[in-house]
mmCIF file of C-alpha atoms in Angstrom:
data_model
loop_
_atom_site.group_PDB
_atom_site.id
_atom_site.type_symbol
_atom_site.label_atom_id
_atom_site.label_comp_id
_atom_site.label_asym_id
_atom_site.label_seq_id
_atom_site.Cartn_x
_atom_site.Cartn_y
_atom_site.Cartn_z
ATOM 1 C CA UNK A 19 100.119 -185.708 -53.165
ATOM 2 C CA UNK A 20 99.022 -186.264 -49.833
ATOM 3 C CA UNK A 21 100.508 -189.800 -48.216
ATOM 4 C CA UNK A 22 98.222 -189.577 -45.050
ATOM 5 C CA UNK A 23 96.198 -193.091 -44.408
ATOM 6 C CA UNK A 24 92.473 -192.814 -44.453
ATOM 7 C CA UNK A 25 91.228 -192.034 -41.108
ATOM 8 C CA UNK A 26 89.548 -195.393 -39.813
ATOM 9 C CA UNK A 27 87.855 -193.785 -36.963
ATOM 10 C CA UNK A 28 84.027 -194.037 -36.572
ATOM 11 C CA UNK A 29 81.295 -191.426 -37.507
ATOM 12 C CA UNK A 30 79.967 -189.717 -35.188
ATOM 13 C CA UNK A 31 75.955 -188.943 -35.817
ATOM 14 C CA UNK A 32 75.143 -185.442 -34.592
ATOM 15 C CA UNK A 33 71.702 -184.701 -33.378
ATOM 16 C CA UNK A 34 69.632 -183.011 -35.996
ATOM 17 C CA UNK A 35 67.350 -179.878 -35.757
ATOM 18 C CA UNK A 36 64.067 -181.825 -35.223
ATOM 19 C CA UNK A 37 65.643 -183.742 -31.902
ATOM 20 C CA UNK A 38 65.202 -182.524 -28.732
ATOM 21 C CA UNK A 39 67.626 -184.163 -26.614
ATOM 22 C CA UNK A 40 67.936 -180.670 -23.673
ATOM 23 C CA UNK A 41 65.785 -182.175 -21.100
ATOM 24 C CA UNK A 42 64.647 -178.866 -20.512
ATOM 25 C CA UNK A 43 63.404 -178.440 -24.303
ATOM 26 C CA UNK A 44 61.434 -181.908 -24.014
ATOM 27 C CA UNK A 45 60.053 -181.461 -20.784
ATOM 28 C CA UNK A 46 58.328 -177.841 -22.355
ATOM 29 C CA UNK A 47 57.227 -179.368 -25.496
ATOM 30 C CA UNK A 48 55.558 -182.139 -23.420
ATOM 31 C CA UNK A 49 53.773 -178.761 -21.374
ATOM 32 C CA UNK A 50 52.670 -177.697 -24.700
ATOM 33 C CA UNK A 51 51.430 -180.421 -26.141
ATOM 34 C CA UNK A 52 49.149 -180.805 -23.079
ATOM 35 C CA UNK A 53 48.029 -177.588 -22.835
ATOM 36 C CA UNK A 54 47.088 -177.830 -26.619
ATOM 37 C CA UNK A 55 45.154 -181.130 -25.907
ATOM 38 C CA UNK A 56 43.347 -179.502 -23.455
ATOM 39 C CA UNK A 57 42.752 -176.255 -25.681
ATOM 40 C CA UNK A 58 41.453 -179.188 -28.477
ATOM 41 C CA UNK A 59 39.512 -181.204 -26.154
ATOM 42 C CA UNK A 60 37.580 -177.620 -25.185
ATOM 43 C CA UNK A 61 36.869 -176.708 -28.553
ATOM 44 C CA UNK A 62 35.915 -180.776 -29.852
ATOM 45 C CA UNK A 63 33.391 -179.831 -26.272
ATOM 46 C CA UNK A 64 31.990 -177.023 -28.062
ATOM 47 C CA UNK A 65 31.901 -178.446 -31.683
ATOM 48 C CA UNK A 66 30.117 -182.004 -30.660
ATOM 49 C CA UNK A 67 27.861 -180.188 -28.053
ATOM 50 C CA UNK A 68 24.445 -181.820 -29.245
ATOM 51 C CA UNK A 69 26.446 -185.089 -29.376
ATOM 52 C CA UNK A 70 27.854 -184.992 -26.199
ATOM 53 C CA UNK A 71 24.354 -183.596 -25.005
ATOM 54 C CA UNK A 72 22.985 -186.593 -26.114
ATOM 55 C CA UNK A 73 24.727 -188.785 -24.477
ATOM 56 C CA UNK A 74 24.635 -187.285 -21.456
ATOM 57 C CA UNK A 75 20.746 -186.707 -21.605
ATOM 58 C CA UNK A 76 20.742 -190.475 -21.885
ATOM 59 C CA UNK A 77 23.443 -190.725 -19.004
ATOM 60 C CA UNK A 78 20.727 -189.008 -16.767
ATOM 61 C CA UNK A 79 17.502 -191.250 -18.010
ATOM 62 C CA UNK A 80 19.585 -194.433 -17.352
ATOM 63 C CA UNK A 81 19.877 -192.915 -13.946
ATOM 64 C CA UNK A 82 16.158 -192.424 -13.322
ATOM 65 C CA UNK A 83 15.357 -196.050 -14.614
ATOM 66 C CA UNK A 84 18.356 -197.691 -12.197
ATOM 67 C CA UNK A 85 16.373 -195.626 -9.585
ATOM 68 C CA UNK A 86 13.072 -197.025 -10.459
ATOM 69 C CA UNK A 87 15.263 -200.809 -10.750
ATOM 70 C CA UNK A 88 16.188 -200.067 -7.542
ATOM 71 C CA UNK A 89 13.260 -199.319 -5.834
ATOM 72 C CA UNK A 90 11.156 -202.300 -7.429
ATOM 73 C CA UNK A 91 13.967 -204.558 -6.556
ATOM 74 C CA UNK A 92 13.448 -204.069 -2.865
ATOM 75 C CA UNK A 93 9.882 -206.213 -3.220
ATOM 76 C CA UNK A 94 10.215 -207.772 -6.381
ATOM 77 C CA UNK A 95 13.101 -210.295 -6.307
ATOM 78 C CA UNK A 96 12.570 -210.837 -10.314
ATOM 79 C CA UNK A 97 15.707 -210.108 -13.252
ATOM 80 C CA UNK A 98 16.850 -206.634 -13.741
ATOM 81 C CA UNK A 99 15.917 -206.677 -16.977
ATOM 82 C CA UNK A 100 12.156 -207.837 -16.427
ATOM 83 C CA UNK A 101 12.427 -205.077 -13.479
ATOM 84 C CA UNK A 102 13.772 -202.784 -16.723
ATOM 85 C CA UNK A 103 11.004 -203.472 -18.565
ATOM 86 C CA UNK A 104 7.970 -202.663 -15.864
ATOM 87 C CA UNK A 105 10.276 -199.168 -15.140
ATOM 88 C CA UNK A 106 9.673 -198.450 -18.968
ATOM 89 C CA UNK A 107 5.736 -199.393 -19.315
ATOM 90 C CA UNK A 108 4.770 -197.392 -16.004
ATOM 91 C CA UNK A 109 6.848 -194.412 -16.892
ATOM 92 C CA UNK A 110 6.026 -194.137 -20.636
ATOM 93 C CA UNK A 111 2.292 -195.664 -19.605
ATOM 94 C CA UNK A 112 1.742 -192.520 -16.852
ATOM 95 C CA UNK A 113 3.122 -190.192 -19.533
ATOM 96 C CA UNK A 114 0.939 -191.379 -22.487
ATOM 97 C CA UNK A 115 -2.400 -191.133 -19.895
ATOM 98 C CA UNK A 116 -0.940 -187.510 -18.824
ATOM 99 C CA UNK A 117 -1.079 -186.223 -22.282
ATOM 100 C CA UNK A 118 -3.863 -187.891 -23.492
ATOM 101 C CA UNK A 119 -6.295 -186.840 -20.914
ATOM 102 C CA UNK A 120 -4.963 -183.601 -20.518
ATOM 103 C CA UNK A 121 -3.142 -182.758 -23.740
ATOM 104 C CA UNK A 122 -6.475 -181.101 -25.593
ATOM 105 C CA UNK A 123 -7.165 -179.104 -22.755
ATOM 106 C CA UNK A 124 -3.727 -177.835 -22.222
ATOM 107 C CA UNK A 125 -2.866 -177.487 -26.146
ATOM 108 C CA UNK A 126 -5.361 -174.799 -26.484
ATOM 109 C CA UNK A 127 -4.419 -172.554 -23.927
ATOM 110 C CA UNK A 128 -0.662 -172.334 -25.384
ATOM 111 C CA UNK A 129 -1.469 -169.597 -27.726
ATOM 112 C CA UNK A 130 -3.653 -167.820 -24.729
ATOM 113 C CA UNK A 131 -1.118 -167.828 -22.767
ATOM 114 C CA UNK A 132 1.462 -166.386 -25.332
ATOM 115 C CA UNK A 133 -0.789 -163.599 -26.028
ATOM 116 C CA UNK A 134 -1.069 -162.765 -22.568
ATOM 117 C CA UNK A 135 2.301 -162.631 -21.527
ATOM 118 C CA UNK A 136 2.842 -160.589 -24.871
ATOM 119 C CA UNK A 137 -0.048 -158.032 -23.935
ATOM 120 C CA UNK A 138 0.974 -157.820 -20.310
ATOM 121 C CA UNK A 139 4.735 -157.210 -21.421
ATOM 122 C CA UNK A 140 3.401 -154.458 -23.293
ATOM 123 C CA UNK A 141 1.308 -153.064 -20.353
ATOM 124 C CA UNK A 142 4.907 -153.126 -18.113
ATOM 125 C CA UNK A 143 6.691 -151.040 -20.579
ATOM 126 C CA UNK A 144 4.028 -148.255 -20.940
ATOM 127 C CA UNK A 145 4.187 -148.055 -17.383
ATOM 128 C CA UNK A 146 8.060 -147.811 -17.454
ATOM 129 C CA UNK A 147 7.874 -145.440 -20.007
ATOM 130 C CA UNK A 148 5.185 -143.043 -18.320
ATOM 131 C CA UNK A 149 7.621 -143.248 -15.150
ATOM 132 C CA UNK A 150 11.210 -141.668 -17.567
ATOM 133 C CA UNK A 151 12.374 -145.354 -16.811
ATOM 134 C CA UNK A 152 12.867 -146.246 -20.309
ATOM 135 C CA UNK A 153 12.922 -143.532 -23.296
ATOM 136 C CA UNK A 154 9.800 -143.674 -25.454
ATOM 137 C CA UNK A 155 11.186 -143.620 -28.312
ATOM 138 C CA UNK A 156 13.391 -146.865 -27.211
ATOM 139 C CA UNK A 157 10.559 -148.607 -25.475
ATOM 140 C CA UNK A 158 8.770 -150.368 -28.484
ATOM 141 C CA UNK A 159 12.352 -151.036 -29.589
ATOM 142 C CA UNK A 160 13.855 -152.560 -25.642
ATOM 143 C CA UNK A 161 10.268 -154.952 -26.025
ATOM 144 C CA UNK A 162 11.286 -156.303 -29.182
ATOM 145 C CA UNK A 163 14.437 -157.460 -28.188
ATOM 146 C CA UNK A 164 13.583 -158.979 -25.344
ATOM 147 C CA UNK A 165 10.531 -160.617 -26.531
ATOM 148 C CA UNK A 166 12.151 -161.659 -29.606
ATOM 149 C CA UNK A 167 14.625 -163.095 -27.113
ATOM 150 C CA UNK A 168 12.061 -165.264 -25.189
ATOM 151 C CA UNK A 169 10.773 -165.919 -28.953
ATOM 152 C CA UNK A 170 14.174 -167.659 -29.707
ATOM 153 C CA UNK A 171 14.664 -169.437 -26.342
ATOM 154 C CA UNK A 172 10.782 -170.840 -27.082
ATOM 155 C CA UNK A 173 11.538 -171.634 -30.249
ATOM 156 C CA UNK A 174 14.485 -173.716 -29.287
ATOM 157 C CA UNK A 175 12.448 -174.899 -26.830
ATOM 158 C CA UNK A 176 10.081 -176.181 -29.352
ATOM 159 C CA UNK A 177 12.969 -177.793 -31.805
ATOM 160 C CA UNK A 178 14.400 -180.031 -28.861
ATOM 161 C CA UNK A 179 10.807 -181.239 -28.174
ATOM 162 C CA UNK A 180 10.183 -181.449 -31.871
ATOM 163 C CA UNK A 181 13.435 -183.201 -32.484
ATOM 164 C CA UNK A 182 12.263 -187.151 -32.338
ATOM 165 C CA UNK A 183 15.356 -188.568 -33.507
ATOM 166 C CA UNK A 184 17.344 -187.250 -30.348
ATOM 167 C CA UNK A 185 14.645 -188.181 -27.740
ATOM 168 C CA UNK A 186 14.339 -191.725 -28.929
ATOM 169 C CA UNK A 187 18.512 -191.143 -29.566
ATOM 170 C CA UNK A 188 18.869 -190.578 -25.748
ATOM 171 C CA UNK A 189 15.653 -193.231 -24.499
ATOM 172 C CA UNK A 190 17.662 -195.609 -26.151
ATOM 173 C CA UNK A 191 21.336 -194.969 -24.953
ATOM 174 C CA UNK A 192 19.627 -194.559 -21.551
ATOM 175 C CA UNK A 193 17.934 -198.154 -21.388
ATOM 176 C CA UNK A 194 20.915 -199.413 -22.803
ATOM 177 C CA UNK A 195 23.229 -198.022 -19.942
ATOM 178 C CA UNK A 196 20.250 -199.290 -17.027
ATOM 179 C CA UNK A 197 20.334 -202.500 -18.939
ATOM 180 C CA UNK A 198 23.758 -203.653 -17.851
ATOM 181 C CA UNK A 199 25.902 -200.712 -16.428
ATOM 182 C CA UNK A 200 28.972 -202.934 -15.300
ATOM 183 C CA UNK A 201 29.895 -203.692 -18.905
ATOM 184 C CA UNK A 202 30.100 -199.852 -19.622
ATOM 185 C CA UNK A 203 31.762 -199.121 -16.109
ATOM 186 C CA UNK A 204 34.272 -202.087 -16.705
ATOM 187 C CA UNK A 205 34.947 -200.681 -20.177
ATOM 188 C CA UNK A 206 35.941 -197.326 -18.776
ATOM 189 C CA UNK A 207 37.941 -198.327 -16.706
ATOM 190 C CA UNK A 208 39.806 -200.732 -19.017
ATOM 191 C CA UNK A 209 41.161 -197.518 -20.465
ATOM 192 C CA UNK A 210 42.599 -196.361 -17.380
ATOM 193 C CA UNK A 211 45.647 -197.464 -15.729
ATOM 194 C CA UNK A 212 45.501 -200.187 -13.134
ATOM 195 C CA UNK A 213 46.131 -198.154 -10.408
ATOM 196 C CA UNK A 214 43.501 -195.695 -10.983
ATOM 197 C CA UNK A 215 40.960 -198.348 -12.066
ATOM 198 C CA UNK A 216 39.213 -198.845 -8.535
ATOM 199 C CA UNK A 217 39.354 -194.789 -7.827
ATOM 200 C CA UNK A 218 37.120 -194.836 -10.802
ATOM 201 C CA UNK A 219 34.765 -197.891 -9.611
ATOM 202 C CA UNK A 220 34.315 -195.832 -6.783
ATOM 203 C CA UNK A 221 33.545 -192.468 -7.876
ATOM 204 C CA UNK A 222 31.395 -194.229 -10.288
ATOM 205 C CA UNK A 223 29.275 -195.729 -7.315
ATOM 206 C CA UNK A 224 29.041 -192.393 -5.238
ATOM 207 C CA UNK A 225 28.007 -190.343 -8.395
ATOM 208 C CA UNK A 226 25.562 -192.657 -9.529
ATOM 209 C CA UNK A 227 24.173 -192.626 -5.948
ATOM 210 C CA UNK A 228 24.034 -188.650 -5.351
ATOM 211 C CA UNK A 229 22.535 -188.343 -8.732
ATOM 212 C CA UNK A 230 19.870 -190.636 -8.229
ATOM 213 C CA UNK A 231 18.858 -189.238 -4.858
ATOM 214 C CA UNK A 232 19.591 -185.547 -6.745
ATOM 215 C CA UNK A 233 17.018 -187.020 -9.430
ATOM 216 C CA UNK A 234 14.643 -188.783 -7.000
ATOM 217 C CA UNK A 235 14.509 -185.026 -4.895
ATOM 218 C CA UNK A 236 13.790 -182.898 -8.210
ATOM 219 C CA UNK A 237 11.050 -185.496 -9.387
ATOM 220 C CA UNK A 238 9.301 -184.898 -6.327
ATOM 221 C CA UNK A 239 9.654 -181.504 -6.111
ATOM 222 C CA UNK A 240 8.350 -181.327 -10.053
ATOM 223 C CA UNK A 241 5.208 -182.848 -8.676
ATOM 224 C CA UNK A 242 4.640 -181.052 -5.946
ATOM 225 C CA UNK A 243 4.685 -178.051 -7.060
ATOM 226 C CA UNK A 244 2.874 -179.012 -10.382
ATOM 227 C CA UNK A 245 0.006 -180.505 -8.567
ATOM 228 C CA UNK A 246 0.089 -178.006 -5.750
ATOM 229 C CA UNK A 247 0.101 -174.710 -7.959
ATOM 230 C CA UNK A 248 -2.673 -175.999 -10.036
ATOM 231 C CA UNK A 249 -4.978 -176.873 -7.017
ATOM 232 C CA UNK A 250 -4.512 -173.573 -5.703
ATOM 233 C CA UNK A 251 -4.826 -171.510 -9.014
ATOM 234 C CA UNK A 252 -7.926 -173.151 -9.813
ATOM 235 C CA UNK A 253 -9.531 -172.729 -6.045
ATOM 236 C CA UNK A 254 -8.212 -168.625 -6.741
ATOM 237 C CA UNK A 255 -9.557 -168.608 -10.043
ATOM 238 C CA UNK A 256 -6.810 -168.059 -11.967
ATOM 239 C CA UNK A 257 -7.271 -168.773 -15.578
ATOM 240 C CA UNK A 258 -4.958 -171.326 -17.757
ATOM 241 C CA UNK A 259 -4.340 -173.045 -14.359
ATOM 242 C CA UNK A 260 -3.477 -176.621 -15.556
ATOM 243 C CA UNK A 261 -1.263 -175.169 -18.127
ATOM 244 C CA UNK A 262 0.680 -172.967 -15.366
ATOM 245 C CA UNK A 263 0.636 -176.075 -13.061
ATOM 246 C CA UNK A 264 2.314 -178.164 -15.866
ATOM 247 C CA UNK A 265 4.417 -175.945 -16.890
ATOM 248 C CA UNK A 266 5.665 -174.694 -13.226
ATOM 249 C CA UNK A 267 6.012 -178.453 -13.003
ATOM 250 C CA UNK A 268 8.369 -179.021 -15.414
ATOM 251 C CA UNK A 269 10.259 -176.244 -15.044
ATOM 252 C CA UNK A 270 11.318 -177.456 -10.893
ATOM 253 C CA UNK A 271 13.809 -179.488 -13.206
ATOM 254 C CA UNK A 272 15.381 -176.428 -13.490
ATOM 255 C CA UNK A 273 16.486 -174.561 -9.890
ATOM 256 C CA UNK A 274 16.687 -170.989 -9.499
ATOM 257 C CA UNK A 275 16.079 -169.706 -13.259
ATOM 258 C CA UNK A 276 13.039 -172.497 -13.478
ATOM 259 C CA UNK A 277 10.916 -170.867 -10.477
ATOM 260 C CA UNK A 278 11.909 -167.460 -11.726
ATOM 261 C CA UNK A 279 10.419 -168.088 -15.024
ATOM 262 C CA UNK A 280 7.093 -170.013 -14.141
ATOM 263 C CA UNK A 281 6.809 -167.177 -11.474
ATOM 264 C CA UNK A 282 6.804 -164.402 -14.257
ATOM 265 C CA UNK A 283 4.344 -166.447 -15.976
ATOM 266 C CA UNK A 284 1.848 -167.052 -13.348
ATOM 267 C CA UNK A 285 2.210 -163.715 -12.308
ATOM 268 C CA UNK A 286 1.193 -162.059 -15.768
ATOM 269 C CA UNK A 287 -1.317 -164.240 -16.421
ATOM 270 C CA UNK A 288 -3.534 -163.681 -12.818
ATOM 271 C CA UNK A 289 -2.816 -159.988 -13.286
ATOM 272 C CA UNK A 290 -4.745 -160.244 -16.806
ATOM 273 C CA UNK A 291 -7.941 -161.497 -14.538
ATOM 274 C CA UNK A 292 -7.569 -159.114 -12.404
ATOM 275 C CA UNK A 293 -6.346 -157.219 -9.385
ATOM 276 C CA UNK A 294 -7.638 -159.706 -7.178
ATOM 277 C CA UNK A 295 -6.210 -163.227 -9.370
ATOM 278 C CA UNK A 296 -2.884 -161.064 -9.494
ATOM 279 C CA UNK A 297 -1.642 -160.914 -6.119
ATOM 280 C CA UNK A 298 -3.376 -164.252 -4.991
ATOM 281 C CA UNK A 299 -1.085 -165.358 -7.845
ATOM 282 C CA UNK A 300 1.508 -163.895 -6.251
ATOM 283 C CA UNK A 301 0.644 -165.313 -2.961
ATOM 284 C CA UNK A 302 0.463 -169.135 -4.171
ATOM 285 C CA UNK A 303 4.208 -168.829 -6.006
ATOM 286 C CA UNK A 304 5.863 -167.582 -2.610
ATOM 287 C CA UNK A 305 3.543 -170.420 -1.172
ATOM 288 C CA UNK A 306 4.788 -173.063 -3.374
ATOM 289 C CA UNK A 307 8.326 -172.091 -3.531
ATOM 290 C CA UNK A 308 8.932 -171.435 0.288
ATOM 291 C CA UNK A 309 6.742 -174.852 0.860
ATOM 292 C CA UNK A 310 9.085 -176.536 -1.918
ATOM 293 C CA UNK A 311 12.450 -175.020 -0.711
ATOM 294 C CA UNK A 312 12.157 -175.459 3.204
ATOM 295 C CA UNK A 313 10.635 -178.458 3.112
ATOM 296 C CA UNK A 314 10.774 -181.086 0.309
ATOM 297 C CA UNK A 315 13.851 -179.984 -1.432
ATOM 298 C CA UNK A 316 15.958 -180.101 1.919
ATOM 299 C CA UNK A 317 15.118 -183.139 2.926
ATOM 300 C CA UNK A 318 15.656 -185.434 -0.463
ATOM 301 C CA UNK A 319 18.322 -183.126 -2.603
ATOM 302 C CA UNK A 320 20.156 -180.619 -0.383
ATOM 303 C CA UNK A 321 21.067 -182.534 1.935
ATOM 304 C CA UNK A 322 22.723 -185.107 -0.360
ATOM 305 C CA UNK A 323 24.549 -182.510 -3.293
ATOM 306 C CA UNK A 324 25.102 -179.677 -0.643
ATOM 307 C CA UNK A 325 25.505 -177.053 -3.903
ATOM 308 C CA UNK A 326 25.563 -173.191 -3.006
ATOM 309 C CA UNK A 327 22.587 -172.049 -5.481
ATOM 310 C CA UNK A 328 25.140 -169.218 -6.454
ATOM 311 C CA UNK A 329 27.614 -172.053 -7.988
ATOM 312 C CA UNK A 330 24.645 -173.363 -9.269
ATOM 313 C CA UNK A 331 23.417 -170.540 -11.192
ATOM 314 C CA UNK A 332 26.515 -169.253 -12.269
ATOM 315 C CA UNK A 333 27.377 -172.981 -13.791
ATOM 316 C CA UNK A 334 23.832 -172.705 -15.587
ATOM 317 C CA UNK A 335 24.491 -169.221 -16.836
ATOM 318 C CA UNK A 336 27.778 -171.012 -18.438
ATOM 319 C CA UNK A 337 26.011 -173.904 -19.697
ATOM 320 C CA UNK A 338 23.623 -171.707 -21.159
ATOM 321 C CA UNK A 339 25.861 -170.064 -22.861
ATOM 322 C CA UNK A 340 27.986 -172.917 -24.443
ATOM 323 C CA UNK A 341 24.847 -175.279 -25.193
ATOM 324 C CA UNK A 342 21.512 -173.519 -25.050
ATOM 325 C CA UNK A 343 18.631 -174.724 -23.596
ATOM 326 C CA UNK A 344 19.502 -178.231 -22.765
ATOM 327 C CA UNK A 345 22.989 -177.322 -21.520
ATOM 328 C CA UNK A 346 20.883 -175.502 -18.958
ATOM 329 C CA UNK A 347 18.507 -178.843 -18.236
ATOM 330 C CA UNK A 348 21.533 -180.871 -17.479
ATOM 331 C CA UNK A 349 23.517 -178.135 -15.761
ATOM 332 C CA UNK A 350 22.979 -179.274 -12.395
ATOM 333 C CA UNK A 351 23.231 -183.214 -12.481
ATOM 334 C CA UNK A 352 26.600 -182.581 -14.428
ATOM 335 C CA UNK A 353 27.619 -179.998 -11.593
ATOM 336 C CA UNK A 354 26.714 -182.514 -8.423
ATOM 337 C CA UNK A 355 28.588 -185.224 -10.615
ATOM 338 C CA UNK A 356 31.896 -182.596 -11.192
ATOM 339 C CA UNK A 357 31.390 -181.827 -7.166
ATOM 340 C CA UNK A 358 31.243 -185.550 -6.386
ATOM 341 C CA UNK A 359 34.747 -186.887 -8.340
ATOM 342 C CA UNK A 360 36.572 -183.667 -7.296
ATOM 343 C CA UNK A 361 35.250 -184.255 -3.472
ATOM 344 C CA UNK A 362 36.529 -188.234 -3.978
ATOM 345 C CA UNK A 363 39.419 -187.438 -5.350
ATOM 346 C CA UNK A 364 40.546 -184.804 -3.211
ATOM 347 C CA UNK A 365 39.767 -187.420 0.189
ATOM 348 C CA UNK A 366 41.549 -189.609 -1.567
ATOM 349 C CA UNK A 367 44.855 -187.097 -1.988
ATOM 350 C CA UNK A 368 44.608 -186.451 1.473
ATOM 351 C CA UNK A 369 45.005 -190.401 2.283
ATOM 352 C CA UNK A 370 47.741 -190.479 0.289
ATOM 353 C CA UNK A 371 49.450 -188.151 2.639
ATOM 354 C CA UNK A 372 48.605 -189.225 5.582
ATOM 355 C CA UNK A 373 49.530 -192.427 5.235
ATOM 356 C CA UNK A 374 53.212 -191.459 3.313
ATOM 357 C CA UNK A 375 54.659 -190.536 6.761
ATOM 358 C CA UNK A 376 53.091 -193.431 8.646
ATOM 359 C CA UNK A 377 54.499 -195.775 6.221
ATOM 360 C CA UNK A 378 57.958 -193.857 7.060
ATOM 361 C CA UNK A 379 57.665 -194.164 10.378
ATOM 362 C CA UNK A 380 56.887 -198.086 10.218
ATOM 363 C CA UNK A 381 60.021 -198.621 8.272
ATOM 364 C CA UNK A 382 62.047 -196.704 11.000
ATOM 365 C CA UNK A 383 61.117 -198.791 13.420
#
């Protein structure tokens, strides 16, 4: 029998297998675990897309009524919010008289016009297919597809407009953000850090003021080339030419792919008048456009977002992709906002810098 004392030193606690205590170990996890917050955050992007597009739909109407608040409160030196209020009953009051004195007219040449882009689709791939361009056995088939693609993009066109609940969703997120926008900017930035909180206060400021001019330039242009193309259609004699004006006009929202598309549609529709209505169809969208693009577009948008329209297209093909329709409305505004903050940030990087080795300097001498 053993007479050994009992040891009396202490215990020593090993580390178990779920501590990481290798600073190499922690510092990898910590890489993974942002890498899979940024793989989550991309897929809760993709999940809440009509969500998020809802939100920032209404991001981008509170920006066209603190536009309007702006501009009234350069004469009238009354409250924001009565300012607020005269935004809402001239906007929603022009609207209302728009499609009430316009809306029968325009409501029965919809189907019209379907039918003749549908026939004059038709008439393009005969030709093709009397030329060896495309099989004839595949034509009928290479027609369907597309058109049954337009078919979907119109009828998704048709649920957004149809969808009441998320128009008066983003109205009323939008004239809650024009209301009082400091609360929601000081909220932000209450989740940030205090260093970073007046980097945000002032990308804030220079977004909201390159989308607003961004905004200002593209409601212009919308009328402009709405009004414009429908005065000069109807002096041509181009049938449907309030409905091709209206819907050219709403389409300017859109750069690049919006022209192409009311283009196509103008185009088709004066070629089923005639020879004649075609190419003086023709003639009035190269009008428009060139009139729209060296002119009024340079002098309120371009000149304030600078974007190369191959970024821009290529960022609406994306959105298009990801969102549908409306990722493709709000592709642009989101892209001169990215461009701003990275722009901002990236000046503000290069202070940093520049002043490190002055600072060094001072404390040398």
């Amino acid at each position: 029998m053993s007479t050994r004392p009992p040891t009396t030193e202490p215990h020593i606690e090993r580390p178990g297998p779920v501590e990481f205590r290798d600073p190499m170990v922690r510092r990898e996890i910590q890489k993974a675990v942002v890498w899979f917050g940024v793989a989550l955050g991309i897929a809760g992007v993709i999940f809440l897309a009509q969500p998020l597009l809802l939100i920032v739909g209404g991001a981008i109407f509170a920006v066209f009524l603190d536009g309007g608040i702006r501009l009234l409160g350069r004469w009238l030196p009354i409250p924001r919010g009565w300012r607020l209020l005269l935004v809402l009953v001239l906007g929603f009051g022009f609207l209302g008289w728009v499609f009430w004195f316009a809306g029968t007219t325009i409501a029965a040449q919809f189907e019209a016009l379907r039918e003749v882009v549908t026939a004059q689709f038709n008439r393009l791939m005969a030709f093709a297919s009397s030329l060896g361009l495309v099989p004839k056995g595949e034509s009928a088939d290479f027609g369907t597809q597309i058109l049954g693609s337009v078919g979907r993009l119109t009828s998704a066109v048709g649920s957004a407009i149809g969808a009441v609940t998320s128009v008066i969703a983003m109205i009323v997120i939008g004239i809650f953000l024009a209301a009082e926008p400091r609360i929601y900017d000081r909220g932000i930035a209450w989740m940030l850090p205090l260093g970073h909180r007046a980097g945000f206060y002032r990308i804030a400021a220079h977004a909201g003021h390159t989308l607003r001019r961004l905004l200002f330039g593209r409601l212009v242009g919308m009328l402009f080339e709405g009004v414009f193309t429908w005065a000069m259609l109807s002096l041509g004699g181009v049938p449907m030419a309030a409905l091709l004006g209206l819907v050219t006009g709403v389409l300017a929202f859109i750069p690049n792919i919006g022209a192409i598309t009311s283009g196509v549609l103008m185009v088709a529709v004066g070629f089923s008048a005639g020879t004649h209505e075609g190419f003086y169809a023709v003639f009035v969208y190269f009008f428009v456009q060139n009139i729209d693009g060296y002119l009024v577009v340079p002098y309120i948008a371009r000149r304030t977002v600078d974007l190369a329209p191959a970024m821009v297209l290529a960022f609406q093909l994306l959105m298009a992709a990801l969102f549908g329709v409306l990722g493709v409305l709000f592709a642009d505004p989101i892209l001169a906002t990215l461009k701003v903050a990275l722009v901002d940030l990236s000046n503000q990087q290069a202070e940093k810098e520049r002043e490190g080795p002055e600072l060094v300097a001072a404390g040398k001498t």
